[in-house]
């Protein structure tokens, strides 16, 4: 497809010139006395319109290239283990007799297995000496997780392995506990050690007890057989009672008979409770049933009531076109035509070091890190060479449900248990990100295999749908284009697709954005009107809170910072010139957060509070503290509605406030642990314990910030929730950091001077003013190139055949 693409503001300029010619005076709009005085005034230098038209009709060649190459100034010390490191650590761990490891493909639930091997990120105190100075890179260590299944008390253990490279006699392993508030040699109990038995046998046994009932209700069974039409799954986390008992509620779902992933919206409304305390499965008990608002203490009680005619029989929810995401319904007029597509007529205007995952754009620079637990994060974020943030990334995501039935009321997913990294699948070009974006791969290591997701991070420049700056006056109009750089990944954790975007702006603003789509987890509609809408035949849109916690480690002109709040407040006051007359007006009131006792709060009423991260030792030329403001962005933010949750107890104390500010410590690198759901009363990381009264005055600070949504699904969430409104964001924007707005530095602006008759001058400030022929297919990227996992086995590893056993899942 051959197109002409303007690379300038000429299109805008020509349009305004034509408007001025056709409608004299249309652009002259005196608005104030001084504007009217200037409007009739000074002479104008005439911009040659013929020259403009010739430029617009030129057909030079566009130099369409990808991201420019750049060499990162330092190694990416957050980027992950190399293949050689992962292989050597794995082999070394399997050679340690005290660990007694069994290869995952041969292991049973009663074996010890290696769950994870990844880079243990260096402490910030060690990293700064390298990235800011001439010190050697910090010593590298691997973080591994061992599942100890060979014990009556199964547990996970975090260990540290190093230093790397592996050298026999030098390398050692030790329990990793310094980053956690609970000091138990990195150990946390494993409540799912016998999940294979649970799903393969226990659920099938329970299903067999009521097979005649499920046949009567839905003509289906859940017997663990290939021809089952029902399946069973339940709450997360398991309910951890105060008496030490571990209990779970499970419910029946119909199995989809299509390709579509509709399982979470086909609940059938029958629930049962099991006591699954301990590893002796013969001691497990079935402790009750719940159906249509009635609890039955035993299977016999339920069966007796059902076959005695005492149970009102309800229908079920089944897969069908109503739940499918394929197009259906009348096509809107003109929709079959290709939608607008943005292009980069002269190629990428940013540079990427692919190997080190380092990016430079318009004065910004940063490194990209990636982990199994939290997916993508950014490090050493600098503007004009000065670090703004040392680290910015997701910590944990909570989806806390509520309902009158026992599964909705007991469900509060902590998603790093499943991990965002394993589910950061390949992005769809032209849909998730522009086809012209730069795509990066990500890898994670589990069960002695390295998984690589191709094209799972995208970097692209785009034009916002509004200008960065504009002003119209009596004799000129000035407008700047609003160009931004986005770094994006999407993780599909269970039924939800989370889109994470970091946006860099030319005015010095940095945005953090989360959007949610995918299938909701719905409830069966029966006596639960107070918990959501009735959205399908027997379906309720189960209410829930999404709360996603981010770590923002600010370094504003150094590591010693302070948080200042500035409130806009109503006041009644008199002034020296007012002769005693009192004015009802407003002022700003400023204060510093002195210590961690005051470090947790919510955004102020009516948006009247500003939160600033400043350096009290750095002022601009006017004496104002230089800093960055943190403020809610499009879609707002959210903290958890539930107070002192019965379900998650101490495992998500980070979700209680919009903003938490703590003193940064090497011993507090994360607000959550992926196994916090395994011991909710006493989790490995209890975030509340971070706040012990330490001074926040001119010290290294971390802001823990929550994004999220209060979601009460309605019929518009079927078949899928849309990114449009399931959206939350934050902005970090300079406040007195520069002596004026740096948006003025872009050349992608125009000033058009005019009189009542015509435009008299068009200033483009050096932006490219050519138009070129562009050969592209903007709406048709080659979607047949899409892949799934690339899996490479690492044990045993054969260096001469590094990709032995490689599986490409298309």
PDB file of C-alpha atoms in Angstrom, residues 436-550:
ATOM      1  CA  UNK A 436       5.992  -0.528  14.181  1.00  0.00           C
ATOM      2  CA  UNK A 437       6.918  -0.960  17.879  1.00  0.00           C
ATOM      3  CA  UNK A 438      10.208  -2.495  18.997  1.00  0.00           C
ATOM      4  CA  UNK A 439       9.547  -5.879  20.594  1.00  0.00           C
ATOM      5  CA  UNK A 440      11.675  -7.549  23.283  1.00  0.00           C
ATOM      6  CA  UNK A 441      11.654 -11.147  24.528  1.00  0.00           C
ATOM      7  CA  UNK A 442      11.352 -12.219  28.152  1.00  0.00           C
ATOM      8  CA  UNK A 443      12.496 -15.391  29.892  1.00  0.00           C
ATOM      9  CA  UNK A 444      11.930 -17.123  33.197  1.00  0.00           C
ATOM     10  CA  UNK A 445      13.230 -20.383  34.623  1.00  0.00           C
ATOM     11  CA  UNK A 446      10.974 -22.981  36.226  1.00  0.00           C
ATOM     12  CA  UNK A 447      11.137 -26.763  36.665  1.00  0.00           C
ATOM     13  CA  UNK A 448      14.576 -27.071  35.030  1.00  0.00           C
ATOM     14  CA  UNK A 449      13.404 -25.347  31.863  1.00  0.00           C
ATOM     15  CA  UNK A 450      13.866 -21.844  30.520  1.00  0.00           C
ATOM     16  CA  UNK A 451      10.697 -20.415  29.005  1.00  0.00           C
ATOM     17  CA  UNK A 452      11.032 -17.576  26.534  1.00  0.00           C
ATOM     18  CA  UNK A 453       8.066 -15.506  25.466  1.00  0.00           C
ATOM     19  CA  UNK A 454       8.859 -13.836  22.177  1.00  0.00           C
ATOM     20  CA  UNK A 455       7.842 -10.214  21.631  1.00  0.00           C
ATOM     21  CA  UNK A 456       6.351  -9.924  25.118  1.00  0.00           C
ATOM     22  CA  UNK A 457       7.489  -6.348  25.827  1.00  0.00           C
ATOM     23  CA  UNK A 458       6.934  -3.542  23.359  1.00  0.00           C
ATOM     24  CA  UNK A 459       8.512  -0.093  23.173  1.00  0.00           C
ATOM     25  CA  UNK A 460       6.964   2.509  20.913  1.00  0.00           C
ATOM     26  CA  UNK A 461       6.577   6.208  20.329  1.00  0.00           C
ATOM     27  CA  UNK A 462       3.136   7.605  19.614  1.00  0.00           C
ATOM     28  CA  UNK A 463       1.218  10.822  19.278  1.00  0.00           C
ATOM     29  CA  UNK A 464      -1.374  11.570  21.939  1.00  0.00           C
ATOM     30  CA  UNK A 465      -4.837  12.574  20.797  1.00  0.00           C
ATOM     31  CA  UNK A 466      -4.377  16.010  22.351  1.00  0.00           C
ATOM     32  CA  UNK A 467      -1.552  18.547  22.101  1.00  0.00           C
ATOM     33  CA  UNK A 468       0.994  19.025  24.859  1.00  0.00           C
ATOM     34  CA  UNK A 469       0.514  22.786  24.837  1.00  0.00           C
ATOM     35  CA  UNK A 470      -1.504  25.327  22.899  1.00  0.00           C
ATOM     36  CA  UNK A 471      -2.584  28.939  23.068  1.00  0.00           C
ATOM     37  CA  UNK A 472      -4.634  31.160  20.796  1.00  0.00           C
ATOM     38  CA  UNK A 473      -4.312  34.917  20.895  1.00  0.00           C
ATOM     39  CA  UNK A 474      -5.488  37.819  18.799  1.00  0.00           C
ATOM     40  CA  UNK A 475      -2.656  37.530  16.316  1.00  0.00           C
ATOM     41  CA  UNK A 476      -1.131  34.084  16.690  1.00  0.00           C
ATOM     42  CA  UNK A 477      -1.802  30.490  17.652  1.00  0.00           C
ATOM     43  CA  UNK A 478       0.883  28.201  19.126  1.00  0.00           C
ATOM     44  CA  UNK A 479       0.550  24.428  19.458  1.00  0.00           C
ATOM     45  CA  UNK A 480       2.977  21.653  20.435  1.00  0.00           C
ATOM     46  CA  UNK A 481       2.567  18.021  19.467  1.00  0.00           C
ATOM     47  CA  UNK A 482       2.272  15.648  22.395  1.00  0.00           C
ATOM     48  CA  UNK A 483       4.632  12.764  21.687  1.00  0.00           C
ATOM     49  CA  UNK A 484       5.239  10.049  24.262  1.00  0.00           C
ATOM     50  CA  UNK A 485       7.162   6.798  24.626  1.00  0.00           C
ATOM     51  CA  UNK A 486       5.382   3.723  25.987  1.00  0.00           C
ATOM     52  CA  UNK A 487       6.827   0.515  27.422  1.00  0.00           C
ATOM     53  CA  UNK A 488       4.160  -2.177  27.726  1.00  0.00           C
ATOM     54  CA  UNK A 489       3.548  -5.792  28.650  1.00  0.00           C
ATOM     55  CA  UNK A 490       0.390  -7.845  29.165  1.00  0.00           C
ATOM     56  CA  UNK A 491       0.044 -10.685  31.675  1.00  0.00           C
ATOM     57  CA  UNK A 492      -2.936 -13.041  31.602  1.00  0.00           C
ATOM     58  CA  UNK A 493      -3.208 -14.363  35.142  1.00  0.00           C
ATOM     59  CA  UNK A 494      -6.109 -16.785  35.250  1.00  0.00           C
ATOM     60  CA  UNK A 495      -9.190 -15.171  33.766  1.00  0.00           C
ATOM     61  CA  UNK A 496      -7.857 -11.599  33.794  1.00  0.00           C
ATOM     62  CA  UNK A 497      -5.578  -9.865  31.299  1.00  0.00           C
ATOM     63  CA  UNK A 498      -3.586  -7.050  32.912  1.00  0.00           C
ATOM     64  CA  UNK A 499      -1.984  -4.488  30.605  1.00  0.00           C
ATOM     65  CA  UNK A 500       0.907  -2.584  32.204  1.00  0.00           C
ATOM     66  CA  UNK A 501       2.133   0.589  30.516  1.00  0.00           C
ATOM     67  CA  UNK A 502       4.819   3.061  31.504  1.00  0.00           C
ATOM     68  CA  UNK A 503       4.614   6.313  29.530  1.00  0.00           C
ATOM     69  CA  UNK A 504       7.390   8.883  29.213  1.00  0.00           C
ATOM     70  CA  UNK A 505       6.458  12.437  28.270  1.00  0.00           C
ATOM     71  CA  UNK A 506       8.476  15.308  26.871  1.00  0.00           C
ATOM     72  CA  UNK A 507       7.443  17.635  29.690  1.00  0.00           C
ATOM     73  CA  UNK A 508       9.234  15.373  32.203  1.00  0.00           C
ATOM     74  CA  UNK A 509       6.126  13.442  33.286  1.00  0.00           C
ATOM     75  CA  UNK A 510       6.174   9.676  33.791  1.00  0.00           C
ATOM     76  CA  UNK A 511       2.914   7.730  33.800  1.00  0.00           C
ATOM     77  CA  UNK A 512       2.059   4.332  35.285  1.00  0.00           C
ATOM     78  CA  UNK A 513      -1.060   2.685  33.953  1.00  0.00           C
ATOM     79  CA  UNK A 514      -2.919  -0.601  34.482  1.00  0.00           C
ATOM     80  CA  UNK A 515      -5.873  -1.831  32.452  1.00  0.00           C
ATOM     81  CA  UNK A 516      -7.848  -5.021  32.996  1.00  0.00           C
ATOM     82  CA  UNK A 517      -9.746  -7.151  30.502  1.00  0.00           C
ATOM     83  CA  UNK A 518     -10.599 -10.816  30.036  1.00  0.00           C
ATOM     84  CA  UNK A 519     -13.370 -12.868  31.629  1.00  0.00           C
ATOM     85  CA  UNK A 520     -14.807 -11.916  34.989  1.00  0.00           C
ATOM     86  CA  UNK A 521     -15.099 -14.489  37.742  1.00  0.00           C
ATOM     87  CA  UNK A 522     -18.864 -14.552  38.090  1.00  0.00           C
ATOM     88  CA  UNK A 523     -21.088 -15.888  40.839  1.00  0.00           C
ATOM     89  CA  UNK A 524     -24.164 -18.061  40.615  1.00  0.00           C
ATOM     90  CA  UNK A 525     -27.244 -15.864  40.871  1.00  0.00           C
ATOM     91  CA  UNK A 526     -29.111 -16.951  43.988  1.00  0.00           C
ATOM     92  CA  UNK A 527     -29.959 -14.691  46.911  1.00  0.00           C
ATOM     93  CA  UNK A 528     -26.978 -12.388  46.345  1.00  0.00           C
ATOM     94  CA  UNK A 529     -28.587  -9.148  45.150  1.00  0.00           C
ATOM     95  CA  UNK A 530     -26.495  -7.124  47.591  1.00  0.00           C
ATOM     96  CA  UNK A 531     -23.263  -8.223  45.882  1.00  0.00           C
ATOM     97  CA  UNK A 532     -23.810  -7.353  42.242  1.00  0.00           C
ATOM     98  CA  UNK A 533     -26.050  -7.255  39.200  1.00  0.00           C
ATOM     99  CA  UNK A 534     -28.011 -10.097  37.646  1.00  0.00           C
ATOM    100  CA  UNK A 535     -26.199 -10.276  34.281  1.00  0.00           C
ATOM    101  CA  UNK A 536     -27.258 -13.562  32.614  1.00  0.00           C
ATOM    102  CA  UNK A 537     -29.658 -16.452  33.110  1.00  0.00           C
ATOM    103  CA  UNK A 538     -28.221 -17.676  36.426  1.00  0.00           C
ATOM    104  CA  UNK A 539     -25.233 -15.386  36.641  1.00  0.00           C
ATOM    105  CA  UNK A 540     -24.308 -12.567  38.990  1.00  0.00           C
ATOM    106  CA  UNK A 541     -21.518 -10.071  38.348  1.00  0.00           C
ATOM    107  CA  UNK A 542     -19.552 -10.800  41.485  1.00  0.00           C
ATOM    108  CA  UNK A 543     -18.273  -7.594  43.079  1.00  0.00           C
ATOM    109  CA  UNK A 544     -14.551  -7.368  43.777  1.00  0.00           C
ATOM    110  CA  UNK A 545     -11.694  -4.936  44.327  1.00  0.00           C
ATOM    111  CA  UNK A 546      -8.558  -4.934  42.203  1.00  0.00           C
ATOM    112  CA  UNK A 547      -5.625  -3.421  44.089  1.00  0.00           C
ATOM    113  CA  UNK A 548      -2.165  -3.431  42.480  1.00  0.00           C
ATOM    114  CA  UNK A 549       0.804  -2.285  44.492  1.00  0.00           C
ATOM    115  CA  UNK A 550       3.784  -0.522  42.892  1.00  0.00           C
TER     116      UNK A 550
END
